[in-house]
Amino acid sequence: MRCALRSLCGGLLLAGLPLFAHALPAAEAASGLDEAALRTAEALRDGALAGSPAFALAEEITLIGPRLAGTEADHRAVRWAEARMRALGFDRVALQEVQFPFWQRGYEHGEIVAPAPQPLALTLLGGSVGTGGRPLEAEVVAFDSLAALEAAPEGSLDGKIAFIAYRMGRARDGAGYGPAVGARSNGASVAARKGAVALLIRSIGTSSRRFAHTGQMRYAEGVPKIPAAALSSPDADQLLRLLARGEAVRVRLDLVAGVGGTGRSWNVIGDVLGRERPDEFVVIGGHLDSWDQGTGALDDAAGVAITLAAGAAIAALPERPRRSVRVIAWASEENGLWGAREYARSVGSRWPGHQVAAESDFGAGRIYALRAGATPEAWPVLRAIGGVLSPLGIVVEETGGGPGPDVGPLVALGVPWAQLAQDGSDYFDFHHTPDDTLDKLEPAALDQQVAAYAAFAYLAAETSVDFGEAPKTAPSPPPAASR
């Protein structure tokens, strides 16, 4: 659009119509971006498209292995991120300690014992207790949703295993996640209030493969803690088929988990310092921890690698942008956004120093839209950014979207947010499973995202326009907001 306007403007000037020549200066004044800034952003975009270090960085992260928050592998990842930021030319690198409740998976086994004995492909949910050091066997009662379980009479599940069979829908923007994830997050305490001794759920995912998706759950205060596990979707279907025959179905669970104690990790914070306003920040990043079954390639080595590569490209410019660009490798996201909460707590009343925040935490699909929660004054800037992103297949959408999970605590303070929306059509096939591995990443798709993040972060930092405070209207919840 911008190139087309420039060409048209030249034609009109040649025709002796100078009035239109004032359109570009007016747009420049509204966006706070001159032609030199836009050309620099285009160079960042095109340079990343020609090849970025994102895939190599993601490979290095996944070679560390699973990075469950607080484990030695997580700590190795922190050391890696600190060293990588320094090597990539960031001006300042800092670690911010984060503490959180520690949880670790132990042994897990499940099987149908009647009426047709067979093993179950299942996995403990993060934060769950085990079965108390011995197997637990009980009859299963199925519910088609969390709401149906909530409607069950008190005491109706005494001594039984509750099973929530809700199937998540597939969508490019991950819209099916929100209606499904409550079963994982809150189902155990709802089931316990009805008398259940354990909870099974159909995995919160879209794959038909026979592996289960883990994820964080939580217990309500004052309610007995019962073990909670996710079944692979084929096993959930098998359980439903047996129940549909009208016979009692009994399941045996033998689950061990390490619950208790305090875990420790660090946000890794790298700054490319602004030439005029070094204490004002455009924040981008991804989270460094992962669940323990795969190697966390999609969730979220990709996001860390994309934003690190974008920050490094800005650091390599001959002149820094007006504000600082801050890349954060967030700590302990999967088990409760502990790194994001600590960062927001440390920012506190100083949040106006944050121009805008965006997060890459939705896999590795190409970016197709730019959305934001920002003041009217910021939209001319965002539209100008959209003009630079347009050749990447990215459109500006002025409604919808929401902040990433780690950005959420900053938004609660008032920091404006941006969303570079990724195509997540197949993201939940692999999310929180053993199949979240490096082979799911496409280098060219990562380069497209580096191109978008580098241009976005540079222009948001370079503009003379302040983004102000995030609108008070509640944004749509992001797909991964509840881990």
mmCIF file with all atom_site columns, N, CA, C and O in Angstrom, residues 316-364:
data_model
loop_
_atom_site.group_PDB
_atom_site.id
_atom_site.type_symbol
_atom_site.label_atom_id
_atom_site.label_alt_id
_atom_site.label_comp_id
_atom_site.label_asym_id
_atom_site.label_entity_id
_atom_site.label_seq_id
_atom_site.pdbx_PDB_ins_code
_atom_site.Cartn_x
_atom_site.Cartn_y
_atom_site.Cartn_z
_atom_site.occupancy
_atom_site.B_iso_or_equiv
_atom_site.pdbx_formal_charge
_atom_site.auth_seq_id
_atom_site.auth_comp_id
_atom_site.auth_asym_id
_atom_site.auth_atom_id
_atom_site.pdbx_PDB_model_num
ATOM 1   N N  . ALA A 1 316 ? 21.820 -5.279  15.349 1.00 0.00 ? 316 ALA A N  1
ATOM 2   C CA . ALA A 1 316 ? 22.851 -5.191  14.316 1.00 0.00 ? 316 ALA A CA 1
ATOM 3   C C  . ALA A 1 316 ? 22.721 -3.954  13.438 1.00 0.00 ? 316 ALA A C  1
ATOM 4   O O  . ALA A 1 316 ? 23.578 -3.704  12.589 1.00 0.00 ? 316 ALA A O  1
ATOM 5   N N  . LEU A 1 317 ? 21.663 -3.157  13.632 1.00 0.00 ? 317 LEU A N  1
ATOM 6   C CA . LEU A 1 317 ? 21.489 -1.942  12.835 1.00 0.00 ? 317 LEU A CA 1
ATOM 7   C C  . LEU A 1 317 ? 22.586 -0.921  13.152 1.00 0.00 ? 317 LEU A C  1
ATOM 8   O O  . LEU A 1 317 ? 23.075 -0.862  14.284 1.00 0.00 ? 317 LEU A O  1
ATOM 9   N N  . PRO A 1 318 ? 22.942 -0.073  12.193 1.00 0.00 ? 318 PRO A N  1
ATOM 10  C CA . PRO A 1 318 ? 23.948 0.957   12.477 1.00 0.00 ? 318 PRO A CA 1
ATOM 11  C C  . PRO A 1 318 ? 23.472 2.015   13.460 1.00 0.00 ? 318 PRO A C  1
ATOM 12  O O  . PRO A 1 318 ? 24.291 2.659   14.125 1.00 0.00 ? 318 PRO A O  1
ATOM 13  N N  . GLU A 1 319 ? 22.146 2.181   13.575 1.00 0.00 ? 319 GLU A N  1
ATOM 14  C CA . GLU A 1 319 ? 21.604 3.136   14.543 1.00 0.00 ? 319 GLU A CA 1
ATOM 15  C C  . GLU A 1 319 ? 20.452 2.485   15.290 1.00 0.00 ? 319 GLU A C  1
ATOM 16  O O  . GLU A 1 319 ? 19.567 1.865   14.696 1.00 0.00 ? 319 GLU A O  1
ATOM 17  N N  . ARG A 1 320 ? 20.447 2.638   16.610 1.00 0.00 ? 320 ARG A N  1
ATOM 18  C CA . ARG A 1 320 ? 19.391 2.069   17.437 1.00 0.00 ? 320 ARG A CA 1
ATOM 19  C C  . ARG A 1 320 ? 18.074 2.815   17.222 1.00 0.00 ? 320 ARG A C  1
ATOM 20  O O  . ARG A 1 320 ? 18.074 4.002   16.901 1.00 0.00 ? 320 ARG A O  1
ATOM 21  N N  . PRO A 1 321 ? 16.942 2.158   17.441 1.00 0.00 ? 321 PRO A N  1
ATOM 22  C CA . PRO A 1 321 ? 15.666 2.881   17.423 1.00 0.00 ? 321 PRO A CA 1
ATOM 23  C C  . PRO A 1 321 ? 15.564 3.843   18.606 1.00 0.00 ? 321 PRO A C  1
ATOM 24  O O  . PRO A 1 321 ? 16.393 3.812   19.533 1.00 0.00 ? 321 PRO A O  1
ATOM 25  N N  . ARG A 1 322 ? 14.549 4.666   18.575 1.00 0.00 ? 322 ARG A N  1
ATOM 26  C CA . ARG A 1 322 ? 14.379 5.722   19.588 1.00 0.00 ? 322 ARG A CA 1
ATOM 27  C C  . ARG A 1 322 ? 14.247 5.114   21.004 1.00 0.00 ? 322 ARG A C  1
ATOM 28  O O  . ARG A 1 322 ? 14.875 5.570   21.947 1.00 0.00 ? 322 ARG A O  1
ATOM 29  N N  . ARG A 1 323 ? 13.391 4.115   21.141 1.00 0.00 ? 323 ARG A N  1
ATOM 30  C CA . ARG A 1 323 ? 13.213 3.427   22.432 1.00 0.00 ? 323 ARG A CA 1
ATOM 31  C C  . ARG A 1 323 ? 13.988 2.116   22.443 1.00 0.00 ? 323 ARG A C  1
ATOM 32  O O  . ARG A 1 323 ? 14.461 1.650   21.402 1.00 0.00 ? 323 ARG A O  1
ATOM 33  N N  . SER A 1 324 ? 14.040 1.500   23.607 1.00 0.00 ? 324 SER A N  1
ATOM 34  C CA . SER A 1 324 ? 14.691 0.193   23.725 1.00 0.00 ? 324 SER A CA 1
ATOM 35  C C  . SER A 1 324 ? 13.748 -0.917  23.273 1.00 0.00 ? 324 SER A C  1
ATOM 36  O O  . SER A 1 324 ? 12.531 -0.830  23.446 1.00 0.00 ? 324 SER A O  1
ATOM 37  N N  . VAL A 1 325 ? 14.324 -1.946  22.704 1.00 0.00 ? 325 VAL A N  1
ATOM 38  C CA . VAL A 1 325 ? 13.603 -3.184  22.413 1.00 0.00 ? 325 VAL A CA 1
ATOM 39  C C  . VAL A 1 325 ? 14.057 -4.213  23.437 1.00 0.00 ? 325 VAL A C  1
ATOM 40  O O  . VAL A 1 325 ? 15.256 -4.484  23.564 1.00 0.00 ? 325 VAL A O  1
ATOM 41  N N  . ARG A 1 326 ? 13.109 -4.750  24.173 1.00 0.00 ? 326 ARG A N  1
ATOM 42  C CA . ARG A 1 326 ? 13.399 -5.720  25.246 1.00 0.00 ? 326 ARG A CA 1
ATOM 43  C C  . ARG A 1 326 ? 12.851 -7.088  24.843 1.00 0.00 ? 326 ARG A C  1
ATOM 44  O O  . ARG A 1 326 ? 11.662 -7.225  24.568 1.00 0.00 ? 326 ARG A O  1
ATOM 45  N N  . VAL A 1 327 ? 13.728 -8.071  24.814 1.00 0.00 ? 327 VAL A N  1
ATOM 46  C CA . VAL A 1 327 ? 13.326 -9.455  24.547 1.00 0.00 ? 327 VAL A CA 1
ATOM 47  C C  . VAL A 1 327 ? 13.387 -10.219 25.864 1.00 0.00 ? 327 VAL A C  1
ATOM 48  O O  . VAL A 1 327 ? 14.421 -10.216 26.543 1.00 0.00 ? 327 VAL A O  1
ATOM 49  N N  . ILE A 1 328 ? 12.279 -10.857 26.225 1.00 0.00 ? 328 ILE A N  1
ATOM 50  C CA . ILE A 1 328 ? 12.217 -11.613 27.477 1.00 0.00 ? 328 ILE A CA 1
ATOM 51  C C  . ILE A 1 328 ? 11.972 -13.083 27.174 1.00 0.00 ? 328 ILE A C  1
ATOM 52  O O  . ILE A 1 328 ? 11.004 -13.433 26.487 1.00 0.00 ? 328 ILE A O  1
ATOM 53  N N  . ALA A 1 329 ? 12.853 -13.945 27.664 1.00 0.00 ? 329 ALA A N  1
ATOM 54  C CA . ALA A 1 329 ? 12.611 -15.386 27.690 1.00 0.00 ? 329 ALA A CA 1
ATOM 55  C C  . ALA A 1 329 ? 11.965 -15.677 29.041 1.00 0.00 ? 329 ALA A C  1
ATOM 56  O O  . ALA A 1 329 ? 12.646 -15.736 30.071 1.00 0.00 ? 329 ALA A O  1
ATOM 57  N N  . TRP A 1 330 ? 10.647 -15.778 29.018 1.00 0.00 ? 330 TRP A N  1
ATOM 58  C CA . TRP A 1 330 ? 9.876  -15.857 30.260 1.00 0.00 ? 330 TRP A CA 1
ATOM 59  C C  . TRP A 1 330 ? 10.095 -17.180 30.986 1.00 0.00 ? 330 TRP A C  1
ATOM 60  O O  . TRP A 1 330 ? 10.211 -18.241 30.362 1.00 0.00 ? 330 TRP A O  1
ATOM 61  N N  . ALA A 1 331 ? 10.086 -17.124 32.298 1.00 0.00 ? 331 ALA A N  1
ATOM 62  C CA . ALA A 1 331 ? 10.240 -18.308 33.141 1.00 0.00 ? 331 ALA A CA 1
ATOM 63  C C  . ALA A 1 331 ? 8.889  -18.850 33.564 1.00 0.00 ? 331 ALA A C  1
ATOM 64  O O  . ALA A 1 331 ? 7.913  -18.104 33.717 1.00 0.00 ? 331 ALA A O  1
ATOM 65  N N  . SER A 1 332 ? 8.828  -20.151 33.754 1.00 0.00 ? 332 SER A N  1
ATOM 66  C CA . SER A 1 332 ? 7.726  -20.821 34.453 1.00 0.00 ? 332 SER A CA 1
ATOM 67  C C  . SER A 1 332 ? 6.353  -20.370 33.960 1.00 0.00 ? 332 SER A C  1
ATOM 68  O O  . SER A 1 332 ? 5.473  -20.051 34.742 1.00 0.00 ? 332 SER A O  1
ATOM 69  N N  . GLU A 1 333 ? 6.195  -20.375 32.647 1.00 0.00 ? 333 GLU A N  1
ATOM 70  C CA . GLU A 1 333 ? 4.889  -20.020 32.078 1.00 0.00 ? 333 GLU A CA 1
ATOM 71  C C  . GLU A 1 333 ? 3.893  -21.158 32.211 1.00 0.00 ? 333 GLU A C  1
ATOM 72  O O  . GLU A 1 333 ? 2.731  -20.948 32.555 1.00 0.00 ? 333 GLU A O  1
ATOM 73  N N  . GLU A 1 334 ? 4.338  -22.377 31.924 1.00 0.00 ? 334 GLU A N  1
ATOM 74  C CA . GLU A 1 334 ? 3.410  -23.496 31.814 1.00 0.00 ? 334 GLU A CA 1
ATOM 75  C C  . GLU A 1 334 ? 2.667  -23.794 33.112 1.00 0.00 ? 334 GLU A C  1
ATOM 76  O O  . GLU A 1 334 ? 1.518  -24.234 33.075 1.00 0.00 ? 334 GLU A O  1
ATOM 77  N N  . ASN A 1 335 ? 3.285  -23.575 34.232 1.00 0.00 ? 335 ASN A N  1
ATOM 78  C CA . ASN A 1 335 ? 2.632  -23.939 35.489 1.00 0.00 ? 335 ASN A CA 1
ATOM 79  C C  . ASN A 1 335 ? 2.067  -22.737 36.223 1.00 0.00 ? 335 ASN A C  1
ATOM 80  O O  . ASN A 1 335 ? 1.879  -22.771 37.446 1.00 0.00 ? 335 ASN A O  1
ATOM 81  N N  . GLY A 1 336 ? 1.772  -21.639 35.488 1.00 0.00 ? 336 GLY A N  1
ATOM 82  C CA . GLY A 1 336 ? 1.065  -20.562 36.159 1.00 0.00 ? 336 GLY A CA 1
ATOM 83  C C  . GLY A 1 336 ? 1.547  -19.149 35.905 1.00 0.00 ? 336 GLY A C  1
ATOM 84  O O  . GLY A 1 336 ? 1.255  -18.256 36.704 1.00 0.00 ? 336 GLY A O  1
ATOM 85  N N  . LEU A 1 337 ? 2.298  -18.909 34.817 1.00 0.00 ? 337 LEU A N  1
ATOM 86  C CA . LEU A 1 337 ? 2.733  -17.554 34.459 1.00 0.00 ? 337 LEU A CA 1
ATOM 87  C C  . LEU A 1 337 ? 3.538  -16.887 35.569 1.00 0.00 ? 337 LEU A C  1
ATOM 88  O O  . LEU A 1 337 ? 3.485  -15.665 35.744 1.00 0.00 ? 337 LEU A O  1
ATOM 89  N N  . TRP A 1 338 ? 4.353  -17.664 36.273 1.00 0.00 ? 338 TRP A N  1
ATOM 90  C CA . TRP A 1 338 ? 5.049  -17.110 37.427 1.00 0.00 ? 338 TRP A CA 1
ATOM 91  C C  . TRP A 1 338 ? 6.091  -16.078 37.021 1.00 0.00 ? 338 TRP A C  1
ATOM 92  O O  . TRP A 1 338 ? 6.292  -15.071 37.712 1.00 0.00 ? 338 TRP A O  1
ATOM 93  N N  . GLY A 1 339 ? 6.783  -16.304 35.911 1.00 0.00 ? 339 GLY A N  1
ATOM 94  C CA . GLY A 1 339 ? 7.756  -15.319 35.455 1.00 0.00 ? 339 GLY A CA 1
ATOM 95  C C  . GLY A 1 339 ? 7.095  -14.017 35.036 1.00 0.00 ? 339 GLY A C  1
ATOM 96  O O  . GLY A 1 339 ? 7.568  -12.920 35.371 1.00 0.00 ? 339 GLY A O  1
ATOM 97  N N  . ALA A 1 340 ? 5.981  -14.112 34.328 1.00 0.00 ? 340 ALA A N  1
ATOM 98  C CA . ALA A 1 340 ? 5.257  -12.914 33.903 1.00 0.00 ? 340 ALA A CA 1
ATOM 99  C C  . ALA A 1 340 ? 4.724  -12.143 35.097 1.00 0.00 ? 340 ALA A C  1
ATOM 100 O O  . ALA A 1 340 ? 4.754  -10.908 35.125 1.00 0.00 ? 340 ALA A O  1
ATOM 101 N N  . ARG A 1 341 ? 4.227  -12.853 36.076 1.00 0.00 ? 341 ARG A N  1
ATOM 102 C CA . ARG A 1 341 ? 3.697  -12.184 37.270 1.00 0.00 ? 341 ARG A CA 1
ATOM 103 C C  . ARG A 1 341 ? 4.802  -11.448 38.024 1.00 0.00 ? 341 ARG A C  1
ATOM 104 O O  . ARG A 1 341 ? 4.607  -10.322 38.500 1.00 0.00 ? 341 ARG A O  1
ATOM 105 N N  . GLU A 1 342 ? 5.974  -12.079 38.121 1.00 0.00 ? 342 GLU A N  1
ATOM 106 C CA . GLU A 1 342 ? 7.068  -11.446 38.843 1.00 0.00 ? 342 GLU A CA 1
ATOM 107 C C  . GLU A 1 342 ? 7.561  -10.216 38.095 1.00 0.00 ? 342 GLU A C  1
ATOM 108 O O  . GLU A 1 342 ? 7.867  -9.185  38.703 1.00 0.00 ? 342 GLU A O  1
ATOM 109 N N  . TYR A 1 343 ? 7.628  -10.321 36.781 1.00 0.00 ? 343 TYR A N  1
ATOM 110 C CA . TYR A 1 343 ? 8.062  -9.168  35.994 1.00 0.00 ? 343 TYR A CA 1
ATOM 111 C C  . TYR A 1 343 ? 7.077  -8.016  36.166 1.00 0.00 ? 343 TYR A C  1
ATOM 112 O O  . TYR A 1 343 ? 7.488  -6.862  36.397 1.00 0.00 ? 343 TYR A O  1
ATOM 113 N N  . ALA A 1 344 ? 5.790  -8.293  36.061 1.00 0.00 ? 344 ALA A N  1
ATOM 114 C CA . ALA A 1 344 ? 4.791  -7.230  36.223 1.00 0.00 ? 344 ALA A CA 1
ATOM 115 C C  . ALA A 1 344 ? 4.852  -6.637  37.626 1.00 0.00 ? 344 ALA A C  1
ATOM 116 O O  . ALA A 1 344 ? 4.705  -5.426  37.803 1.00 0.00 ? 344 ALA A O  1
ATOM 117 N N  . ARG A 1 345 ? 5.084  -7.493  38.625 1.00 0.00 ? 345 ARG A N  1
ATOM 118 C CA . ARG A 1 345 ? 5.199  -6.981  39.999 1.00 0.00 ? 345 ARG A CA 1
ATOM 119 C C  . ARG A 1 345 ? 6.385  -6.035  40.113 1.00 0.00 ? 345 ARG A C  1
ATOM 120 O O  . ARG A 1 345 ? 6.295  -4.973  40.751 1.00 0.00 ? 345 ARG A O  1
ATOM 121 N N  . SER A 1 346 ? 7.492  -6.385  39.468 1.00 0.00 ? 346 SER A N  1
ATOM 122 C CA . SER A 1 346 ? 8.688  -5.541  39.552 1.00 0.00 ? 346 SER A CA 1
ATOM 123 C C  . SER A 1 346 ? 8.504  -4.233  38.786 1.00 0.00 ? 346 SER A C  1
ATOM 124 O O  . SER A 1 346 ? 9.083  -3.213  39.146 1.00 0.00 ? 346 SER A O  1
ATOM 125 N N  . VAL A 1 347 ? 7.693  -4.255  37.738 1.00 0.00 ? 347 VAL A N  1
ATOM 126 C CA . VAL A 1 347 ? 7.418  -3.045  36.964 1.00 0.00 ? 347 VAL A CA 1
ATOM 127 C C  . VAL A 1 347 ? 6.500  -2.118  37.745 1.00 0.00 ? 347 VAL A C  1
ATOM 128 O O  . VAL A 1 347 ? 6.753  -0.925  37.887 1.00 0.00 ? 347 VAL A O  1
ATOM 129 N N  . GLY A 1 348 ? 5.405  -2.679  38.274 1.00 0.00 ? 348 GLY A N  1
ATOM 130 C CA . GLY A 1 348 ? 4.487  -1.931  39.119 1.00 0.00 ? 348 GLY A CA 1
ATOM 131 C C  . GLY A 1 348 ? 4.046  -0.611  38.524 1.00 0.00 ? 348 GLY A C  1
ATOM 132 O O  . GLY A 1 348 ? 3.596  -0.519  37.382 1.00 0.00 ? 348 GLY A O  1
ATOM 133 N N  . SER A 1 349 ? 4.217  0.449   39.290 1.00 0.00 ? 349 SER A N  1
ATOM 134 C CA . SER A 1 349 ? 3.752  1.772   38.871 1.00 0.00 ? 349 SER A CA 1
ATOM 135 C C  . SER A 1 349 ? 4.594  2.358   37.745 1.00 0.00 ? 349 SER A C  1
ATOM 136 O O  . SER A 1 349 ? 4.246  3.393   37.187 1.00 0.00 ? 349 SER A O  1
ATOM 137 N N  . ARG A 1 350 ? 5.688  1.689   37.395 1.00 0.00 ? 350 ARG A N  1
ATOM 138 C CA . ARG A 1 350 ? 6.538  2.189   36.306 1.00 0.00 ? 350 ARG A CA 1
ATOM 139 C C  . ARG A 1 350 ? 6.089  1.663   34.939 1.00 0.00 ? 350 ARG A C  1
ATOM 140 O O  . ARG A 1 350 ? 6.794  1.816   33.948 1.00 0.00 ? 350 ARG A O  1
ATOM 141 N N  . TRP A 1 351 ? 4.892  1.055   34.868 1.00 0.00 ? 351 TRP A N  1
ATOM 142 C CA . TRP A 1 351 ? 4.458  0.461   33.611 1.00 0.00 ? 351 TRP A CA 1
ATOM 143 C C  . TRP A 1 351 ? 4.390  1.446   32.451 1.00 0.00 ? 351 TRP A C  1
ATOM 144 O O  . TRP A 1 351 ? 4.555  1.024   31.285 1.00 0.00 ? 351 TRP A O  1
ATOM 145 N N  . PRO A 1 352 ? 4.137  2.761   32.648 1.00 0.00 ? 352 PRO A N  1
ATOM 146 C CA . PRO A 1 352 ? 4.092  3.639   31.480 1.00 0.00 ? 352 PRO A CA 1
ATOM 147 C C  . PRO A 1 352 ? 5.392  3.666   30.677 1.00 0.00 ? 352 PRO A C  1
ATOM 148 O O  . PRO A 1 352 ? 5.405  4.145   29.541 1.00 0.00 ? 352 PRO A O  1
ATOM 149 N N  . GLY A 1 353 ? 6.477  3.170   31.241 1.00 0.00 ? 353 GLY A N  1
ATOM 150 C CA . GLY A 1 353 ? 7.713  3.047   30.483 1.00 0.00 ? 353 GLY A CA 1
ATOM 151 C C  . GLY A 1 353 ? 7.668  1.950   29.431 1.00 0.00 ? 353 GLY A C  1
ATOM 152 O O  . GLY A 1 353 ? 8.634  1.763   28.700 1.00 0.00 ? 353 GLY A O  1
ATOM 153 N N  . HIS A 1 354 ? 6.551  1.227   29.369 1.00 0.00 ? 354 HIS A N  1
ATOM 154 C CA . HIS A 1 354 ? 6.397  0.160   28.386 1.00 0.00 ? 354 HIS A CA 1
ATOM 155 C C  . HIS A 1 354 ? 5.471  0.633   27.273 1.00 0.00 ? 354 HIS A C  1
ATOM 156 O O  . HIS A 1 354 ? 4.283  0.881   27.505 1.00 0.00 ? 354 HIS A O  1
ATOM 157 N N  . GLN A 1 355 ? 6.008  0.776   26.093 1.00 0.00 ? 355 GLN A N  1
ATOM 158 C CA . GLN A 1 355 ? 5.251  1.263   24.940 1.00 0.00 ? 355 GLN A CA 1
ATOM 159 C C  . GLN A 1 355 ? 4.193  0.265   24.487 1.00 0.00 ? 355 GLN A C  1
ATOM 160 O O  . GLN A 1 355 ? 3.032  0.597   24.279 1.00 0.00 ? 355 GLN A O  1
ATOM 161 N N  . VAL A 1 356 ? 4.579  -0.988  24.346 1.00 0.00 ? 356 VAL A N  1
ATOM 162 C CA . VAL A 1 356 ? 3.679  -2.045  23.885 1.00 0.00 ? 356 VAL A CA 1
ATOM 163 C C  . VAL A 1 356 ? 4.375  -3.376  24.149 1.00 0.00 ? 356 VAL A C  1
ATOM 164 O O  . VAL A 1 356 ? 5.605  -3.435  24.221 1.00 0.00 ? 356 VAL A O  1
ATOM 165 N N  . ALA A 1 357 ? 3.587  -4.441  24.299 1.00 0.00 ? 357 ALA A N  1
ATOM 166 C CA . ALA A 1 357 ? 4.150  -5.772  24.545 1.00 0.00 ? 357 ALA A CA 1
ATOM 167 C C  . ALA A 1 357 ? 3.470  -6.784  23.629 1.00 0.00 ? 357 ALA A C  1
ATOM 168 O O  . ALA A 1 357 ? 2.255  -6.728  23.407 1.00 0.00 ? 357 ALA A O  1
ATOM 169 N N  . ALA A 1 358 ? 4.263  -7.707  23.092 1.00 0.00 ? 358 ALA A N  1
ATOM 170 C CA . ALA A 1 358 ? 3.748  -8.770  22.228 1.00 0.00 ? 358 ALA A CA 1
ATOM 171 C C  . ALA A 1 358 ? 4.511  -10.048 22.526 1.00 0.00 ? 358 ALA A C  1
ATOM 172 O O  . ALA A 1 358 ? 5.682  -10.008 22.909 1.00 0.00 ? 358 ALA A O  1
ATOM 173 N N  . GLU A 1 359 ? 3.848  -11.169 22.327 1.00 0.00 ? 359 GLU A N  1
ATOM 174 C CA . GLU A 1 359 ? 4.444  -12.458 22.681 1.00 0.00 ? 359 GLU A CA 1
ATOM 175 C C  . GLU A 1 359 ? 4.221  -13.481 21.585 1.00 0.00 ? 359 GLU A C  1
ATOM 176 O O  . GLU A 1 359 ? 3.131  -13.568 21.012 1.00 0.00 ? 359 GLU A O  1
ATOM 177 N N  . SER A 1 360 ? 5.246  -14.271 21.310 1.00 0.00 ? 360 SER A N  1
ATOM 178 C CA . SER A 1 360 ? 5.148  -15.389 20.371 1.00 0.00 ? 360 SER A CA 1
ATOM 179 C C  . SER A 1 360 ? 5.017  -16.679 21.181 1.00 0.00 ? 360 SER A C  1
ATOM 180 O O  . SER A 1 360 ? 6.001  -17.185 21.709 1.00 0.00 ? 360 SER A O  1
ATOM 181 N N  . ASP A 1 361 ? 3.793  -17.189 21.281 1.00 0.00 ? 361 ASP A N  1
ATOM 182 C CA . ASP A 1 361 ? 3.553  -18.417 22.047 1.00 0.00 ? 361 ASP A CA 1
ATOM 183 C C  . ASP A 1 361 ? 2.342  -19.151 21.480 1.00 0.00 ? 361 ASP A C  1
ATOM 184 O O  . ASP A 1 361 ? 1.374  -19.443 22.164 1.00 0.00 ? 361 ASP A O  1
ATOM 185 N N  . PHE A 1 362 ? 2.406  -19.420 20.170 1.00 0.00 ? 362 PHE A N  1
ATOM 186 C CA . PHE A 1 362 ? 1.309  -20.158 19.548 1.00 0.00 ? 362 PHE A CA 1
ATOM 187 C C  . PHE A 1 362 ? 1.853  -21.016 18.417 1.00 0.00 ? 362 PHE A C  1
ATOM 188 O O  . PHE A 1 362 ? 1.284  -21.108 17.345 1.00 0.00 ? 362 PHE A O  1
ATOM 189 N N  . GLY A 1 363 ? 3.000  -21.648 18.678 1.00 0.00 ? 363 GLY A N  1
ATOM 190 C CA . GLY A 1 363 ? 3.572  -22.557 17.713 1.00 0.00 ? 363 GLY A CA 1
ATOM 191 C C  . GLY A 1 363 ? 4.457  -21.869 16.704 1.00 0.00 ? 363 GLY A C  1
ATOM 192 O O  . GLY A 1 363 ? 5.124  -20.880 16.993 1.00 0.00 ? 363 GLY A O  1
ATOM 193 N N  . ALA A 1 364 ? 4.452  -22.405 15.469 1.00 0.00 ? 364 ALA A N  1
ATOM 194 C CA . ALA A 1 364 ? 5.363  -21.921 14.442 1.00 0.00 ? 364 ALA A CA 1
ATOM 195 C C  . ALA A 1 364 ? 4.669  -21.685 13.111 1.00 0.00 ? 364 ALA A C  1
ATOM 196 O O  . ALA A 1 364 ? 5.328  -21.572 12.079 1.00 0.00 ? 364 ALA A O  1
#
